[in-house]
Coordinates of C-alpha atoms in Angstrom, one line a residue:
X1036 CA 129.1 -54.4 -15.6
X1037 CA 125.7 -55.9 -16.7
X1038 CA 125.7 -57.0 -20.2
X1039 CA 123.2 -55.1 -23.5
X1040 CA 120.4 -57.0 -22.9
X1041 CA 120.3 -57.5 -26.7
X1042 CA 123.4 -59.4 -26.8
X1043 CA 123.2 -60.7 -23.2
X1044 CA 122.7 -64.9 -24.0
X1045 CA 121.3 -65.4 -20.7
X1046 CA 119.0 -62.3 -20.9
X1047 CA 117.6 -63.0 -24.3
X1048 CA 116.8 -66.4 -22.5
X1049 CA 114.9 -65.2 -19.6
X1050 CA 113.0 -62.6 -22.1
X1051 CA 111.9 -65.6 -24.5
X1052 CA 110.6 -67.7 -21.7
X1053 CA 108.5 -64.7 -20.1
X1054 CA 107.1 -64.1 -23.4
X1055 CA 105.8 -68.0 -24.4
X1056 CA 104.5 -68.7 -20.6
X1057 CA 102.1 -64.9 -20.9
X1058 CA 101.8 -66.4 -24.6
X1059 CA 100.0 -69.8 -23.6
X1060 CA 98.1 -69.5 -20.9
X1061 CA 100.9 -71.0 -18.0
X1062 CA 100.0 -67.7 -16.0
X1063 CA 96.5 -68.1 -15.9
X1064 CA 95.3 -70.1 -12.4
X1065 CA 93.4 -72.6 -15.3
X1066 CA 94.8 -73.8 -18.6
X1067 CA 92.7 -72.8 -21.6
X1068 CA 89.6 -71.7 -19.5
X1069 CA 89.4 -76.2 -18.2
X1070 CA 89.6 -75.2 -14.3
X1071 CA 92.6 -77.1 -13.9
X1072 CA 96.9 -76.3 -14.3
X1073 CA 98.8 -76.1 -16.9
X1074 CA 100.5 -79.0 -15.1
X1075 CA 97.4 -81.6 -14.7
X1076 CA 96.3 -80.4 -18.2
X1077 CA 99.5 -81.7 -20.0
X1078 CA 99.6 -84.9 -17.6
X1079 CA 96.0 -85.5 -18.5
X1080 CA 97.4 -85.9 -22.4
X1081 CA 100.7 -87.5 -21.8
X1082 CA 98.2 -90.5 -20.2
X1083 CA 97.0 -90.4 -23.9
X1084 CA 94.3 -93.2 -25.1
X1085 CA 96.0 -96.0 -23.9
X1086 CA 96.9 -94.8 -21.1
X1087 CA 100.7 -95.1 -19.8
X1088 CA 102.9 -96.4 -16.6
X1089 CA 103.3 -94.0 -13.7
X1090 CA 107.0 -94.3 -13.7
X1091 CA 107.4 -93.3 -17.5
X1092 CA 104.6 -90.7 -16.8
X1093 CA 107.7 -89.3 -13.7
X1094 CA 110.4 -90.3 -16.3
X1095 CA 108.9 -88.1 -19.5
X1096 CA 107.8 -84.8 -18.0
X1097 CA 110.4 -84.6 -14.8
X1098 CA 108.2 -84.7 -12.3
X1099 CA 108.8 -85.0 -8.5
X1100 CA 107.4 -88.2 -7.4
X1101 CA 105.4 -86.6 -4.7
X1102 CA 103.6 -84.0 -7.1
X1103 CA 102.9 -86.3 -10.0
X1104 CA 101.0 -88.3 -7.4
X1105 CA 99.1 -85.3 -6.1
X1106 CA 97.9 -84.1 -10.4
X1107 CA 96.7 -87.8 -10.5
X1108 CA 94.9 -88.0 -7.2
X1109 CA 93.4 -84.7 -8.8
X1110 CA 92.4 -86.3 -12.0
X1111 CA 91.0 -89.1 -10.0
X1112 CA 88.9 -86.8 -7.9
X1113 CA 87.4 -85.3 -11.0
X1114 CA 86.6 -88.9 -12.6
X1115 CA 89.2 -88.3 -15.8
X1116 CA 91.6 -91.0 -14.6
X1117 CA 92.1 -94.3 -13.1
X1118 CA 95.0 -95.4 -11.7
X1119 CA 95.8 -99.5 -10.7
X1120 CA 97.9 -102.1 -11.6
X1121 CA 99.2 -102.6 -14.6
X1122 CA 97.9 -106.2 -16.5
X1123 CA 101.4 -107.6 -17.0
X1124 CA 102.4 -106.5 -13.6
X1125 CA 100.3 -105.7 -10.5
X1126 CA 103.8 -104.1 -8.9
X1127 CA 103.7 -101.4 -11.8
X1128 CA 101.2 -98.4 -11.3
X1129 CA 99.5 -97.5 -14.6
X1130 CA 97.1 -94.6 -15.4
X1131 CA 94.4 -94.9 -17.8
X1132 CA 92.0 -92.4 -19.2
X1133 CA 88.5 -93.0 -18.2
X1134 CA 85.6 -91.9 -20.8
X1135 CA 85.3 -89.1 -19.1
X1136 CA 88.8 -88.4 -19.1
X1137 CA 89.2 -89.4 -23.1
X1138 CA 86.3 -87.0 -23.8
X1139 CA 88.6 -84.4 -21.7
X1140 CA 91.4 -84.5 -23.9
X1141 CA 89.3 -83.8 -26.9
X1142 CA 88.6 -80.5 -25.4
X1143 CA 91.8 -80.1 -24.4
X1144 CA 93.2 -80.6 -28.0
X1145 CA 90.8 -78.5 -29.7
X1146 CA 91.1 -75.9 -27.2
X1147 CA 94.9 -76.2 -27.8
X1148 CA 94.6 -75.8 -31.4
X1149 CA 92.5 -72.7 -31.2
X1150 CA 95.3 -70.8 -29.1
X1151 CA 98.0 -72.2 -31.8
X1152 CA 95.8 -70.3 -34.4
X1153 CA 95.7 -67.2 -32.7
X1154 CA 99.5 -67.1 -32.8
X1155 CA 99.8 -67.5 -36.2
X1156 CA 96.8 -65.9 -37.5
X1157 CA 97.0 -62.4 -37.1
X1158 CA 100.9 -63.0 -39.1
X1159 CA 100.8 -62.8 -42.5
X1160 CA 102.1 -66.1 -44.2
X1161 CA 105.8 -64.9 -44.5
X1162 CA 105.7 -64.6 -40.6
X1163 CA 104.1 -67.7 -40.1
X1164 CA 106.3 -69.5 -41.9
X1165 CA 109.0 -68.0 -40.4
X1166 CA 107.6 -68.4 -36.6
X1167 CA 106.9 -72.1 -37.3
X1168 CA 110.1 -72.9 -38.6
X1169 CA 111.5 -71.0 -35.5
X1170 CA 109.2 -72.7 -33.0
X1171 CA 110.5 -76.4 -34.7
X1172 CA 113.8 -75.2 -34.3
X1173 CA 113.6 -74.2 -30.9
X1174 CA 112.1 -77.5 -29.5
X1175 CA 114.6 -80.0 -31.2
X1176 CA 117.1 -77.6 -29.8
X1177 CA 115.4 -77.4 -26.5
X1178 CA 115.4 -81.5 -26.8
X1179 CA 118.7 -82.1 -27.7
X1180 CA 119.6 -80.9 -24.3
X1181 CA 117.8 -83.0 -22.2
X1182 CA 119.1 -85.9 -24.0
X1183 CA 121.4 -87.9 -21.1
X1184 CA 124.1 -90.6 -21.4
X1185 CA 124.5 -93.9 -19.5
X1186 CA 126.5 -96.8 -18.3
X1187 CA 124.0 -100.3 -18.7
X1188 CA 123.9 -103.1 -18.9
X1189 CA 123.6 -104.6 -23.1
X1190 CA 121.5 -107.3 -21.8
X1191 CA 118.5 -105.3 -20.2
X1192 CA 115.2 -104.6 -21.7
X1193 CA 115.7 -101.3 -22.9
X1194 CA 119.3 -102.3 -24.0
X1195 CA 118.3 -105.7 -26.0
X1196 CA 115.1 -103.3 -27.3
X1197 CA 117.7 -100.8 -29.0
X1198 CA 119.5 -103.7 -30.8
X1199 CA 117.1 -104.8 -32.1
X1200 CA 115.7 -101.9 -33.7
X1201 CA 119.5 -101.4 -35.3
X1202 CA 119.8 -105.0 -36.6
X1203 CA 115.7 -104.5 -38.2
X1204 CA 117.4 -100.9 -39.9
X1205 CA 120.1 -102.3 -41.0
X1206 CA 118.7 -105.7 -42.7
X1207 CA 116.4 -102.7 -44.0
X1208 CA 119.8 -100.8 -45.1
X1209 CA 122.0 -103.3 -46.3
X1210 CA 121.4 -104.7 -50.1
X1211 CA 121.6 -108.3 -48.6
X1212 CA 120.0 -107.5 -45.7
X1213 CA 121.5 -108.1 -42.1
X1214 CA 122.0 -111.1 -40.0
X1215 CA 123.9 -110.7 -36.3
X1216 CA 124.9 -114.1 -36.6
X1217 CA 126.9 -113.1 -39.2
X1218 CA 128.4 -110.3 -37.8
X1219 CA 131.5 -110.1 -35.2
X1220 CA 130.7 -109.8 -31.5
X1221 CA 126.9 -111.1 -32.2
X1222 CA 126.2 -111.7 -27.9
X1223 CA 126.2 -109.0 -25.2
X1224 CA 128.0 -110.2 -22.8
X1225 CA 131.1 -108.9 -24.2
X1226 CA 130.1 -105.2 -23.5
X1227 CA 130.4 -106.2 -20.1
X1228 CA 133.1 -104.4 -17.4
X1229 CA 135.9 -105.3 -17.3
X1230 CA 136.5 -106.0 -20.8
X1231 CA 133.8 -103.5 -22.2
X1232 CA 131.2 -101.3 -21.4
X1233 CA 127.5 -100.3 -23.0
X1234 CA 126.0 -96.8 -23.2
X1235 CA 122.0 -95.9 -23.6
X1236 CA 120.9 -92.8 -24.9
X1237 CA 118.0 -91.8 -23.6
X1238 CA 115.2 -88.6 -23.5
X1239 CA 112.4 -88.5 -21.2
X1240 CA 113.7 -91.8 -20.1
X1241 CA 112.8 -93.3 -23.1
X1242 CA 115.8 -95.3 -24.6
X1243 CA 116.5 -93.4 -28.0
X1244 CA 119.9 -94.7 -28.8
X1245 CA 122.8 -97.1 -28.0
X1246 CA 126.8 -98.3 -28.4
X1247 CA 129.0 -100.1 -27.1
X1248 CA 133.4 -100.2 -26.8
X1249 CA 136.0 -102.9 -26.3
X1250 CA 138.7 -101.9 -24.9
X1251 CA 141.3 -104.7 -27.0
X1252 CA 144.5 -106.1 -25.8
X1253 CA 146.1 -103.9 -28.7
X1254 CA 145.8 -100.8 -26.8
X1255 CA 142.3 -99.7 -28.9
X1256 CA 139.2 -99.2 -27.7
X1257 CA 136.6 -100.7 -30.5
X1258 CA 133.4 -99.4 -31.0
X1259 CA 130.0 -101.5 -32.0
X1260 CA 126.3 -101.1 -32.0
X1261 CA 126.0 -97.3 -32.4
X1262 CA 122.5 -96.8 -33.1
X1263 CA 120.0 -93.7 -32.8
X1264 CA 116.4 -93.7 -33.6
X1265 CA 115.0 -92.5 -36.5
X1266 CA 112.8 -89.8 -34.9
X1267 CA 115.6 -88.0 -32.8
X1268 CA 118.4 -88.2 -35.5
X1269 CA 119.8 -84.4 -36.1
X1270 CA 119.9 -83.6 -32.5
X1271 CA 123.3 -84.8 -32.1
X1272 CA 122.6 -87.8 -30.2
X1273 CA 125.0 -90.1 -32.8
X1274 CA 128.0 -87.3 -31.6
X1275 CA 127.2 -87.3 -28.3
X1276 CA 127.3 -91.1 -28.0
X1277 CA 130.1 -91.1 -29.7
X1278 CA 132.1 -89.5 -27.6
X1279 CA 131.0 -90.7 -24.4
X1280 CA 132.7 -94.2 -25.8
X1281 CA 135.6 -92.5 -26.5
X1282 CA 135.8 -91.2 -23.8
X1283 CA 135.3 -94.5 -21.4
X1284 CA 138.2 -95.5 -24.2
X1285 CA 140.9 -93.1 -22.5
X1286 CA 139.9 -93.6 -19.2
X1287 CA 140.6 -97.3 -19.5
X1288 CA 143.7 -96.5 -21.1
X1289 CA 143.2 -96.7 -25.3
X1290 CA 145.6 -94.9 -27.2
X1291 CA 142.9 -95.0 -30.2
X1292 CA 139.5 -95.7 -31.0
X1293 CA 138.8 -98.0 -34.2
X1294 CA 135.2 -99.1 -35.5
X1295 CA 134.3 -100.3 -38.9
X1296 CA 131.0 -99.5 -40.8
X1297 CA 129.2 -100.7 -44.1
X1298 CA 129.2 -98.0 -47.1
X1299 CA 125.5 -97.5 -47.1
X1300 CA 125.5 -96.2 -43.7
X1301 CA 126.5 -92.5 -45.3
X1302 CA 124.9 -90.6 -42.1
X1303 CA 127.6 -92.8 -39.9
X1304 CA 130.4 -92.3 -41.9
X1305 CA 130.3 -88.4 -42.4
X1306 CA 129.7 -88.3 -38.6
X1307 CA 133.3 -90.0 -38.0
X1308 CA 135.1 -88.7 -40.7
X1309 CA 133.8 -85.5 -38.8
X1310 CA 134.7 -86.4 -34.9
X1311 CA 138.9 -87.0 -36.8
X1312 CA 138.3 -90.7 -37.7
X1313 CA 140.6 -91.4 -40.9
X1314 CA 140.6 -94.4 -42.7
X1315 CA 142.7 -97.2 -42.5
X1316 CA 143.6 -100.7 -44.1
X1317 CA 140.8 -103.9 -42.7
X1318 CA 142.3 -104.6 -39.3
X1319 CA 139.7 -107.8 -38.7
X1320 CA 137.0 -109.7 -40.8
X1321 CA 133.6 -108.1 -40.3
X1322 CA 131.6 -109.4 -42.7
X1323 CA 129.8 -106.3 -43.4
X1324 CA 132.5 -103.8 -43.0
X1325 CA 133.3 -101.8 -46.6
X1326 CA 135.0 -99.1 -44.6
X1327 CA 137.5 -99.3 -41.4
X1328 CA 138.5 -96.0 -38.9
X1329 CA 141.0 -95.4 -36.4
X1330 CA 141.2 -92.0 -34.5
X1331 CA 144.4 -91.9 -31.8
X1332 CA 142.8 -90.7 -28.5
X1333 CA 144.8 -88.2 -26.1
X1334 CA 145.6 -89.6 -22.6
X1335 CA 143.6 -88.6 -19.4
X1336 CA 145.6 -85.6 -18.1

């Protein structure tokens, strides 16, 4: 029996994403009246002023290799793009505006603002306000899905990059500031299998957050480095990381997970009181732990 279409999840779905593709223009054989797709339109600003590498280009907006290449050659044809080596690395493809193509988004973005205004325009401001707190909700929603989990290695690029955005927050955080030196487990090589492993968090293939496990002769799997960026916090990334590590923690065998954290890291410390992490006595010498956790892990069935 088919479901009310006003309760129907799946329905309510398909209905929203007919409405905002009529609503912008992704029906229409050009976007916003520029004789080109929706699809080379948006590429053409994801390039952006300095322009950006192929593969985080493929990486950012999920493209198939094959038809990324064919919107480029396009933009080439029409002299809005250039696409060569990149400076630090002739093996890495890069795509760069040209002025033509600079002077292009410009149109682009004002055309783009015009159709935003006639969405909200003809709403009076309680309706507005409502359909652009909606429309914010819906895309950090929309994004926290996409979000994806993986195994690397703590020494690579995008690893190292991560730490050290989390040790510059938290000699930010901490009243007397932060030094790694200081701190247990300062190298990388630790995280490595067998004795560890390393997690990236990352959306549109950009690296967006990190942490790392243990896995302790005791039986526990101990958790370090969990870090999220500033400008994707609230989307669940922190929980999500979180327990992937515990997770990697059971499969290796831990009967519990155990971390440590410093009081001024509030956001932290509501997020494991909240995932069943209860407090314990100091089970090592961090020297910038105030607060210790422990939270017994069920066994793999």
């Amino acid at each position: 029996m088919a479901s009310d279409v006003g309760t129907d999840p799946l329905a309510i779905v398909r209905g929203f994403n007919r409405t905002v593709t009529e609503r912008v223009g992704a029906l229409q054989e050009t976007y916003l009246a520029r004789g080109r797709s929706l699809g080379a339109s948006r590429l053409l600003w994801e390039i952006g002023e300095h322009g950006a590498d192929v593969r985080e280009l493929r990486a950012r907006l999920g493209l198939d290799s094959g038809y990324l290449s064919r919107l480029l050659r396009a933009l080439e044809a029409e002299g809005l793009v250039a696409v060569g080596g990149a400076a630090s690395d002739a093996r890495v493809r890069r795509a760069t505006l040209t002025h033509a193509g600079r002077e292009e988004r410009r149109r682009l973005d004002a055309a783009s603002d015009e159709l935003a205004a006639s969405m909200l325009d003809p709403l009076p401001p309680a309706r507005r306000d409502r359909l652009v707190e909606a429309m914010a909700t819906v895309t950090r929603l929309l994004e926290a899905g996409q979000v994806e989990i993986e195994r690397a290695d703590a020494a690579s690029p995008d690893a190292r990059a991560c730490l050290a955005a989390y040790y510059a927050e938290l000699a930010r955080r901490f009243p007397g500031g932060f030094d790694v030196g200081q701190s247990l487990h300062p190298g990388t090589d630790e995280f490595a299998q067998p004795h560890g492993a390393f997690l990236l968090a990352r959306l549109h293939g950009r690296a967006i957050g990190c942490g790392g496990v243990l896995f302790e002769s005791d039986g526990t799997g101990y958790l370090k480095r969990m870090w999220v960026a500033d400008d994707v916090r609230g989307l669940g990334v922190g929980g999500c990381l979180l327990a992937a590590l515990e997770s990697l923690a059971r499969e290796h065998g831990c009967v519990a997970a155990t971390l440590e954290t410093n009081a001024s890291l509030t956001e932290a410390i509501a997020m494991y009181r909240a995932a069943g992490y209860g407090e314990v006595p100091p089970f090592n010498d961090e020297f910038y732990a105030d607060l210790w956790f422990r939270k017994e892990l069920a066994p793999v069935a």
